[in-house]
PDB file of C-alpha atoms and ligand atoms in Angstrom:
ATOM      1  CA  UNK U 267       0.017   0.021   0.033  1.00  0.00           C
ATOM      2  CA  UNK U 268       1.088   3.546  -0.633  1.00  0.00           C
ATOM      3  CA  UNK U 269       2.229   5.200   2.544  1.00  0.00           C
ATOM      4  CA  UNK U 270       1.942   8.761   1.453  1.00  0.00           C
ATOM      5  CA  UNK U 271       2.401  12.002   3.320  1.00  0.00           C
ATOM      6  CA  UNK U 272       0.651  14.803   1.477  1.00  0.00           C
ATOM      7  CA  UNK U 273       1.571  18.494   1.697  1.00  0.00           C
ATOM      8  CA  UNK U 274      -0.893  18.882   4.525  1.00  0.00           C
ATOM      9  CA  UNK U 275       1.104  16.287   6.529  1.00  0.00           C
ATOM     10  CA  UNK U 276      -1.869  13.823   6.769  1.00  0.00           C
ATOM     11  CA  UNK U 277      -1.115  10.174   6.082  1.00  0.00           C
ATOM     12  CA  UNK U 278      -3.160   7.977   3.983  1.00  0.00           C
ATOM     13  CA  UNK U 279      -2.969   4.304   2.936  1.00  0.00           C
ATOM     14  CA  UNK U 280      -4.584   3.087  -0.258  1.00  0.00           C
ATOM     15  CA  UNK U 281      -3.633   1.777  -3.588  1.00  0.00           C
ATOM     16  CA  UNK U 282      -2.546   3.810  -6.566  1.00  0.00           C
ATOM     17  CA  UNK U 283      -4.050   2.484  -9.824  1.00  0.00           C
ATOM     18  CA  UNK U 284      -2.685   3.955 -12.991  1.00  0.00           C
ATOM     19  CA  UNK U 285      -4.790   3.538 -16.191  1.00  0.00           C
ATOM     20  CA  UNK U 286      -3.140   4.321 -19.470  1.00  0.00           C
ATOM     21  CA  UNK U 287      -4.002   3.667 -23.111  1.00  0.00           C
ATOM     22  CA  UNK U 288      -3.413   5.022 -26.660  1.00  0.00           C
ATOM     23  CA  UNK U 289      -5.459   7.576 -28.346  1.00  0.00           C
ATOM     24  CA  UNK U 290      -8.865   6.079 -29.023  1.00  0.00           C
ATOM     25  CA  UNK U 291      -8.494   3.220 -26.531  1.00  0.00           C
ATOM     26  CA  UNK U 292     -11.748   4.056 -24.754  1.00  0.00           C
ATOM     27  CA  UNK U 293     -10.053   4.627 -21.330  1.00  0.00           C
ATOM     28  CA  UNK U 294     -12.368   7.537 -20.262  1.00  0.00           C
ATOM     29  CA  UNK U 295     -15.487   5.564 -20.732  1.00  0.00           C
ATOM     30  CA  UNK U 296     -14.102   2.561 -18.960  1.00  0.00           C
ATOM     31  CA  UNK U 297     -13.038   4.663 -16.045  1.00  0.00           C
ATOM     32  CA  UNK U 298     -16.566   6.014 -15.862  1.00  0.00           C
ATOM     33  CA  UNK U 299     -18.033   2.384 -15.832  1.00  0.00           C
ATOM     34  CA  UNK U 300     -15.515   1.287 -13.098  1.00  0.00           C
ATOM     35  CA  UNK U 301     -16.465   4.219 -10.848  1.00  0.00           C
ATOM     36  CA  UNK U 302     -20.106   3.219 -11.095  1.00  0.00           C
ATOM     37  CA  UNK U 303     -19.291  -0.421  -9.971  1.00  0.00           C
ATOM     38  CA  UNK U 304     -16.976   0.028  -7.036  1.00  0.00           C
ATOM     39  CA  UNK U 305     -16.871   2.288  -3.887  1.00  0.00           C
ATOM     40  CA  UNK U 306     -13.970   3.912  -2.251  1.00  0.00           C
ATOM     41  CA  UNK U 307     -12.254   4.760  -5.511  1.00  0.00           C
ATOM     42  CA  UNK U 308     -11.660   8.377  -6.813  1.00  0.00           C
ATOM     43  CA  UNK U 309      -9.956   9.798  -9.865  1.00  0.00           C
ATOM     44  CA  UNK U 310      -7.104  12.278  -9.184  1.00  0.00           C
ATOM     45  CA  UNK U 311      -7.736  15.625 -10.957  1.00  0.00           C
ATOM     46  CA  UNK U 312      -4.557  16.490 -12.887  1.00  0.00           C
ATOM     47  CA  UNK U 313      -3.173  19.923 -13.766  1.00  0.00           C
ATOM     48  CA  UNK U 314      -2.697  20.823 -17.480  1.00  0.00           C
ATOM     49  CA  UNK U 315      -1.638  23.684 -19.744  1.00  0.00           C
ATOM     50  CA  UNK U 316      -4.115  22.746 -22.420  1.00  0.00           C
ATOM     51  CA  UNK U 317      -7.055  24.791 -22.939  1.00  0.00           C
ATOM     52  CA  UNK U 318     -10.465  23.394 -21.722  1.00  0.00           C
ATOM     53  CA  UNK U 319     -12.673  21.736 -24.350  1.00  0.00           C
ATOM     54  CA  UNK U 320     -16.305  22.341 -24.636  1.00  0.00           C
ATOM     55  CA  UNK U 321     -18.118  20.866 -21.638  1.00  0.00           C
ATOM     56  CA  UNK U 322     -15.036  20.574 -19.459  1.00  0.00           C
ATOM     57  CA  UNK U 323     -15.077  22.302 -15.947  1.00  0.00           C
ATOM     58  CA  UNK U 324     -12.026  23.820 -14.372  1.00  0.00           C
ATOM     59  CA  UNK U 325     -11.278  21.878 -11.058  1.00  0.00           C
ATOM     60  CA  UNK U 326     -13.383  18.844 -12.102  1.00  0.00           C
ATOM     61  CA  UNK U 327     -11.969  17.681 -15.472  1.00  0.00           C
ATOM     62  CA  UNK U 328      -8.649  19.341 -14.960  1.00  0.00           C
ATOM     63  CA  UNK U 329      -7.057  22.210 -13.064  1.00  0.00           C
ATOM     64  CA  UNK U 330      -6.284  24.313 -16.063  1.00  0.00           C
ATOM     65  CA  UNK U 331      -3.238  26.530 -15.490  1.00  0.00           C
ATOM     66  CA  UNK U 332      -0.845  28.651 -17.571  1.00  0.00           C
ATOM     67  CA  UNK U 333       2.525  27.323 -18.808  1.00  0.00           C
ATOM     68  CA  UNK U 334       4.239  29.720 -16.270  1.00  0.00           C
ATOM     69  CA  UNK U 335       2.206  28.472 -13.414  1.00  0.00           C
ATOM     70  CA  UNK U 336       3.010  24.828 -14.381  1.00  0.00           C
ATOM     71  CA  UNK U 337       6.717  25.667 -14.545  1.00  0.00           C
ATOM     72  CA  UNK U 338       6.512  27.187 -11.051  1.00  0.00           C
ATOM     73  CA  UNK U 339       4.793  24.036  -9.675  1.00  0.00           C
ATOM     74  CA  UNK U 340       7.593  21.882 -11.205  1.00  0.00           C
ATOM     75  CA  UNK U 341      10.082  24.232  -9.490  1.00  0.00           C
ATOM     76  CA  UNK U 342       8.363  23.834  -6.160  1.00  0.00           C
ATOM     77  CA  UNK U 343       8.271  20.042  -6.557  1.00  0.00           C
ATOM     78  CA  UNK U 344       4.503  19.977  -6.345  1.00  0.00           C
ATOM     79  CA  UNK U 345       4.108  17.111  -8.834  1.00  0.00           C
ATOM     80  CA  UNK U 346       4.763  13.354  -8.222  1.00  0.00           C
ATOM     81  CA  UNK U 347       4.813  12.969 -12.077  1.00  0.00           C
ATOM     82  CA  UNK U 348       4.380  15.253 -15.089  1.00  0.00           C
ATOM     83  CA  UNK U 349       4.889  14.818 -18.798  1.00  0.00           C
ATOM     84  CA  UNK U 350       4.567  16.620 -22.078  1.00  0.00           C
ATOM     85  CA  UNK U 351       1.845  14.937 -24.075  1.00  0.00           C
ATOM     86  CA  UNK U 352       1.145  16.223 -27.624  1.00  0.00           C
ATOM     87  CA  UNK U 353       2.865  19.530 -26.838  1.00  0.00           C
ATOM     88  CA  UNK U 354       0.947  20.254 -23.618  1.00  0.00           C
ATOM     89  CA  UNK U 355       1.940  19.596 -20.039  1.00  0.00           C
ATOM     90  CA  UNK U 356      -0.017  17.318 -17.692  1.00  0.00           C
ATOM     91  CA  UNK U 357       0.880  16.504 -14.136  1.00  0.00           C
ATOM     92  CA  UNK U 358      -0.351  14.830 -10.979  1.00  0.00           C
ATOM     93  CA  UNK U 359       0.168  16.849  -7.703  1.00  0.00           C
ATOM     94  CA  UNK U 360       0.916  15.188  -4.382  1.00  0.00           C
ATOM     95  CA  UNK U 361      -1.818  17.210  -2.978  1.00  0.00           C
ATOM     96  CA  UNK U 362      -4.491  15.629  -5.367  1.00  0.00           C
ATOM     97  CA  UNK U 363      -3.326  12.112  -4.382  1.00  0.00           C
ATOM     98  CA  UNK U 364      -2.863  12.956  -0.667  1.00  0.00           C
ATOM     99  CA  UNK U 365      -6.484  14.203  -0.428  1.00  0.00           C
ATOM    100  CA  UNK U 366      -8.039  11.039  -1.886  1.00  0.00           C
ATOM    101  CA  UNK U 367      -5.945   8.688   0.247  1.00  0.00           C
ATOM    102  CA  UNK U 368      -6.592  10.808   3.320  1.00  0.00           C
ATOM    103  CA  UNK U 369     -10.310  10.265   2.603  1.00  0.00           C
ATOM    104  CA  UNK U 370      -9.674   6.602   2.756  1.00  0.00           C
ATOM    105  CA  UNK U 371     -10.050   5.815  -0.909  1.00  0.00           C
ATOM    106  CA  UNK U 372      -7.861   4.242  -3.458  1.00  0.00           C
ATOM    107  CA  UNK U 373      -6.710   6.474  -6.299  1.00  0.00           C
ATOM    108  CA  UNK U 374      -7.159   6.185  -9.985  1.00  0.00           C
ATOM    109  CA  UNK U 375      -4.620   8.096 -12.243  1.00  0.00           C
ATOM    110  CA  UNK U 376      -5.778   8.540 -15.696  1.00  0.00           C
ATOM    111  CA  UNK U 377      -2.344   9.340 -17.143  1.00  0.00           C
ATOM    112  CA  UNK U 378      -0.096   8.641 -20.182  1.00  0.00           C
ATOM    113  CA  UNK U 379       2.669   5.967 -20.342  1.00  0.00           C
ATOM    114  CA  UNK U 380       5.404   8.428 -19.483  1.00  0.00           C
ATOM    115  CA  UNK U 381       3.641   9.317 -16.254  1.00  0.00           C
ATOM    116  CA  UNK U 382       2.919   5.730 -15.540  1.00  0.00           C
ATOM    117  CA  UNK U 383       6.578   4.844 -15.583  1.00  0.00           C
ATOM    118  CA  UNK U 384       7.329   7.779 -13.187  1.00  0.00           C
ATOM    119  CA  UNK U 385       4.684   6.545 -10.828  1.00  0.00           C
ATOM    120  CA  UNK U 386       6.010   2.915 -10.836  1.00  0.00           C
ATOM    121  CA  UNK U 387       9.505   4.129 -10.118  1.00  0.00           C
ATOM    122  CA  UNK U 388       8.423   6.316  -7.300  1.00  0.00           C
ATOM    123  CA  UNK U 389       5.661   3.933  -5.847  1.00  0.00           C
ATOM    124  CA  UNK U 390       6.719   0.372  -6.841  1.00  0.00           C
ATOM    125  CA  UNK U 391       3.557  -1.033  -5.150  1.00  0.00           C
ATOM    126  CA  UNK U 392       1.395   1.008  -7.528  1.00  0.00           C
ATOM    127  CA  UNK U 393      -0.787  -1.004  -9.943  1.00  0.00           C
ATOM    128  CA  UNK U 394      -0.373  -0.169 -13.698  1.00  0.00           C
ATOM    129  CA  UNK U 395      -3.161  -1.061 -16.013  1.00  0.00           C
ATOM    130  CA  UNK U 396      -2.831  -0.633 -19.793  1.00  0.00           C
ATOM    131  CA  UNK U 397      -6.086  -0.559 -21.930  1.00  0.00           C
ATOM    132  CA  UNK U 398      -5.343  -2.101 -25.310  1.00  0.00           C
ATOM    133  CA  UNK U 399      -7.287  -0.398 -27.966  1.00  0.00           C
ATOM    134  CA  UNK U 400      -9.297  -2.458 -30.515  1.00  0.00           C
ATOM    135  CA  UNK U 401      -7.203  -4.067 -33.391  1.00  0.00           C
ATOM    136  CA  UNK U 402      -5.141  -1.734 -35.453  1.00  0.00           C
ATOM    137  CA  UNK U 403      -7.326  -2.014 -38.605  1.00  0.00           C
ATOM    138  CA  UNK U 404     -10.303  -1.044 -36.385  1.00  0.00           C
ATOM    139  CA  UNK U 405      -8.379   1.840 -35.027  1.00  0.00           C
ATOM    140  CA  UNK U 406      -7.563   3.081 -38.443  1.00  0.00           C
ATOM    141  CA  UNK U 407     -11.142   2.763 -39.635  1.00  0.00           C
ATOM    142  CA  UNK U 408     -12.424   4.663 -36.483  1.00  0.00           C
ATOM    143  CA  UNK U 409      -9.933   7.533 -37.059  1.00  0.00           C
ATOM    144  CA  UNK U 410     -10.778   7.641 -40.864  1.00  0.00           C
ATOM    145  CA  UNK U 411     -14.484   7.642 -40.243  1.00  0.00           C
ATOM    146  CA  UNK U 412     -14.189  10.291 -37.538  1.00  0.00           C
ATOM    147  CA  UNK U 413     -12.650  12.473 -40.365  1.00  0.00           C
ATOM    148  CA  UNK U 414     -11.251  15.014 -37.941  1.00  0.00           C
ATOM    149  CA  UNK U 415      -7.625  14.134 -38.652  1.00  0.00           C
ATOM    150  CA  UNK U 416      -5.716  14.541 -41.987  1.00  0.00           C
ATOM    151  CA  UNK U 417      -4.056  11.474 -43.344  1.00  0.00           C
ATOM    152  CA  UNK U 418      -0.658  12.563 -41.929  1.00  0.00           C
ATOM    153  CA  UNK U 419      -2.112  13.146 -38.552  1.00  0.00           C
ATOM    154  CA  UNK U 420      -3.676   9.669 -38.555  1.00  0.00           C
ATOM    155  CA  UNK U 421      -0.240   8.328 -39.397  1.00  0.00           C
ATOM    156  CA  UNK U 422       1.354  10.329 -36.450  1.00  0.00           C
ATOM    157  CA  UNK U 423      -1.317   8.960 -34.040  1.00  0.00           C
ATOM    158  CA  UNK U 424      -0.729   5.417 -35.179  1.00  0.00           C
ATOM    159  CA  UNK U 425       3.071   5.936 -34.830  1.00  0.00           C
ATOM    160  CA  UNK U 426       2.564   7.379 -31.303  1.00  0.00           C
ATOM    161  CA  UNK U 427       0.214   4.381 -30.532  1.00  0.00           C
ATOM    162  CA  UNK U 428       2.949   1.985 -31.583  1.00  0.00           C
ATOM    163  CA  UNK U 429       5.476   3.831 -29.189  1.00  0.00           C
ATOM    164  CA  UNK U 430       2.874   3.484 -26.312  1.00  0.00           C
ATOM    165  CA  UNK U 431       2.131  -0.130 -27.043  1.00  0.00           C
ATOM    166  CA  UNK U 432       5.862  -0.961 -26.852  1.00  0.00           C
ATOM    167  CA  UNK U 433       5.731   0.165 -23.196  1.00  0.00           C
ATOM    168  CA  UNK U 434       3.096  -2.529 -22.142  1.00  0.00           C
ATOM    169  CA  UNK U 435       5.842  -4.589 -20.408  1.00  0.00           C
ATOM    170  CA  UNK U 436       6.161  -1.936 -17.837  1.00  0.00           C
ATOM    171  CA  UNK U 437       2.524  -2.464 -16.922  1.00  0.00           C
ATOM    172  CA  UNK U 438       1.110  -5.015 -14.448  1.00  0.00           C
ATOM    173  CA  UNK U 439      -2.128  -5.664 -16.390  1.00  0.00           C
ATOM    174  CA  UNK U 440      -3.141  -5.344 -19.973  1.00  0.00           C
ATOM    175  CA  UNK U 441      -6.963  -5.383 -20.813  1.00  0.00           C
ATOM    176  CA  UNK U 442      -8.203  -5.537 -24.284  1.00  0.00           C
ATOM    177  CA  UNK U 443     -11.031  -3.160 -24.972  1.00  0.00           C
ATOM    178  CA  UNK U 444     -12.794  -4.870 -27.851  1.00  0.00           C
ATOM    179  CA  UNK U 445     -16.052  -5.123 -25.847  1.00  0.00           C
ATOM    180  CA  UNK U 446     -16.848  -2.430 -23.327  1.00  0.00           C
ATOM    181  CA  UNK U 447     -18.795  -4.528 -20.996  1.00  0.00           C
ATOM    182  CA  UNK U 448     -16.242  -7.333 -20.796  1.00  0.00           C
ATOM    183  CA  UNK U 449     -13.476  -4.773 -20.508  1.00  0.00           C
ATOM    184  CA  UNK U 450     -15.202  -2.899 -17.659  1.00  0.00           C
ATOM    185  CA  UNK U 451     -15.860  -6.102 -15.792  1.00  0.00           C
ATOM    186  CA  UNK U 452     -12.112  -7.318 -16.251  1.00  0.00           C
ATOM    187  CA  UNK U 453     -10.962  -3.889 -14.866  1.00  0.00           C
ATOM    188  CA  UNK U 454     -13.298  -4.265 -11.834  1.00  0.00           C
ATOM    189  CA  UNK U 455     -11.810  -7.811 -11.283  1.00  0.00           C
ATOM    190  CA  UNK U 456      -8.260  -6.348 -11.285  1.00  0.00           C
ATOM    191  CA  UNK U 457      -9.099  -3.743  -8.801  1.00  0.00           C
ATOM    192  CA  UNK U 458     -11.054  -6.246  -6.515  1.00  0.00           C
ATOM    193  CA  UNK U 459      -8.176  -8.777  -6.696  1.00  0.00           C
ATOM    194  CA  UNK U 460      -5.515  -6.172  -5.772  1.00  0.00           C
ATOM    195  CA  UNK U 461      -7.633  -5.049  -2.724  1.00  0.00           C
ATOM    196  CA  UNK U 462      -7.809  -8.650  -1.617  1.00  0.00           C
ATOM    197  CA  UNK U 463      -4.038  -9.138  -2.056  1.00  0.00           C
ATOM    198  CA  UNK U 464      -2.497 -10.855   1.061  1.00  0.00           C
ATOM    199  CA  UNK U 465       0.796  -8.984   1.019  1.00  0.00           C
ATOM    200  CA  UNK U 466      -0.991  -5.678   0.891  1.00  0.00           C
ATOM    201  CA  UNK U 467      -3.318  -6.684   3.743  1.00  0.00           C
ATOM    202  CA  UNK U 468      -0.375  -7.888   5.715  1.00  0.00           C
ATOM    203  CA  UNK U 469       1.013  -4.396   5.653  1.00  0.00           C
TER     204      UNK U 469
HETATM  205  P1  5GP O 768      -6.564  14.814 -22.918  1.00  0.00           P
HETATM  206  O1  5GP O 768      -5.862  16.151 -23.396  1.00  0.00           O
HETATM  207  O2  5GP O 768      -7.221  14.145 -24.054  1.00  0.00           O
HETATM  208  O3  5GP O 768      -7.447  14.960 -21.772  1.00  0.00           O
HETATM  209  O4  5GP O 768      -5.404  13.880 -22.345  1.00  0.00           O
HETATM  210  C1  5GP O 768      -4.299  13.629 -23.218  1.00  0.00           C
HETATM  211  C2  5GP O 768      -3.482  12.497 -22.512  1.00  0.00           C
HETATM  212  O5  5GP O 768      -2.916  12.985 -21.289  1.00  0.00           O
HETATM  213  C3  5GP O 768      -4.219  11.319 -21.998  1.00  0.00           C
HETATM  214  O6  5GP O 768      -3.515  10.099 -22.440  1.00  0.00           O
HETATM  215  C4  5GP O 768      -4.341  11.401 -20.567  1.00  0.00           C
HETATM  216  O7  5GP O 768      -4.387  10.217 -19.984  1.00  0.00           O
HETATM  217  C5  5GP O 768      -2.979  12.174 -20.295  1.00  0.00           C
HETATM  218  N1  5GP O 768      -2.984  12.771 -18.935  1.00  0.00           N
HETATM  219  C6  5GP O 768      -3.944  13.411 -18.326  1.00  0.00           C
HETATM  220  N2  5GP O 768      -3.576  13.838 -17.137  1.00  0.00           N
HETATM  221  C7  5GP O 768      -2.279  13.527 -16.988  1.00  0.00           C
HETATM  222  C8  5GP O 768      -1.251  13.746 -15.947  1.00  0.00           C
HETATM  223  O8  5GP O 768      -1.601  14.304 -14.894  1.00  0.00           O
HETATM  224  N3  5GP O 768      -0.058  13.197 -16.194  1.00  0.00           N
HETATM  225  C9  5GP O 768       0.174  12.502 -17.341  1.00  0.00           C
HETATM  226  N4  5GP O 768       1.488  11.974 -17.480  1.00  0.00           N
HETATM  227  N5  5GP O 768      -0.550  12.377 -18.316  1.00  0.00           N
HETATM  228  C10 5GP O 768      -1.870  12.818 -18.196  1.00  0.00           C
END
């Protein structure tokens, strides 16, 4: 279990679950399903320099900050991990994690593979779960049908997806997301199994 002292000095014990995927992997939908199935689990709200999309709320979807503010936070060592994803900065603060653990919940981090590696190095007992997107030809079909990316952008996303898939060996679990219901149930089983783990309980 993660023995974590947050900025406020309170200690909390709980499990850090990292969920990563490639673009189009369906991670956000799966996390929504999981939260509806299990108690005592909360998603950490990240900080980002990217602009809010339509329908996103500051403080709920992300804490939206300027590039200057993000750099200040890096300098003050406020992040447990941070990364540059598609040209914007994203990071998880110790405060965000600490508040969830102090409330007695396990933490879900919806972060990219660079962040996942940092979390595993810092908290070896964390649980890293990779959501494998549908087969490549299905991914190509989806991206083409969506029609929002130019052919070279689709190529860039597929190349990025290949790099991310190459990092699966750093993860503890890999769940294929071909069928949403099956994937969500598998994800629930992983969380329940980790909660029942004897070494964790012994701690
Ligand atoms: P989006 O801009 O679509 O919300 O997120 C882009 C990517 O950044 C996603 O893969 C998401 O999981 C990742 N991400 C979101 N928050 C964080 C964070 O705090 N740290 C890292 N490393 N990645 C993040």
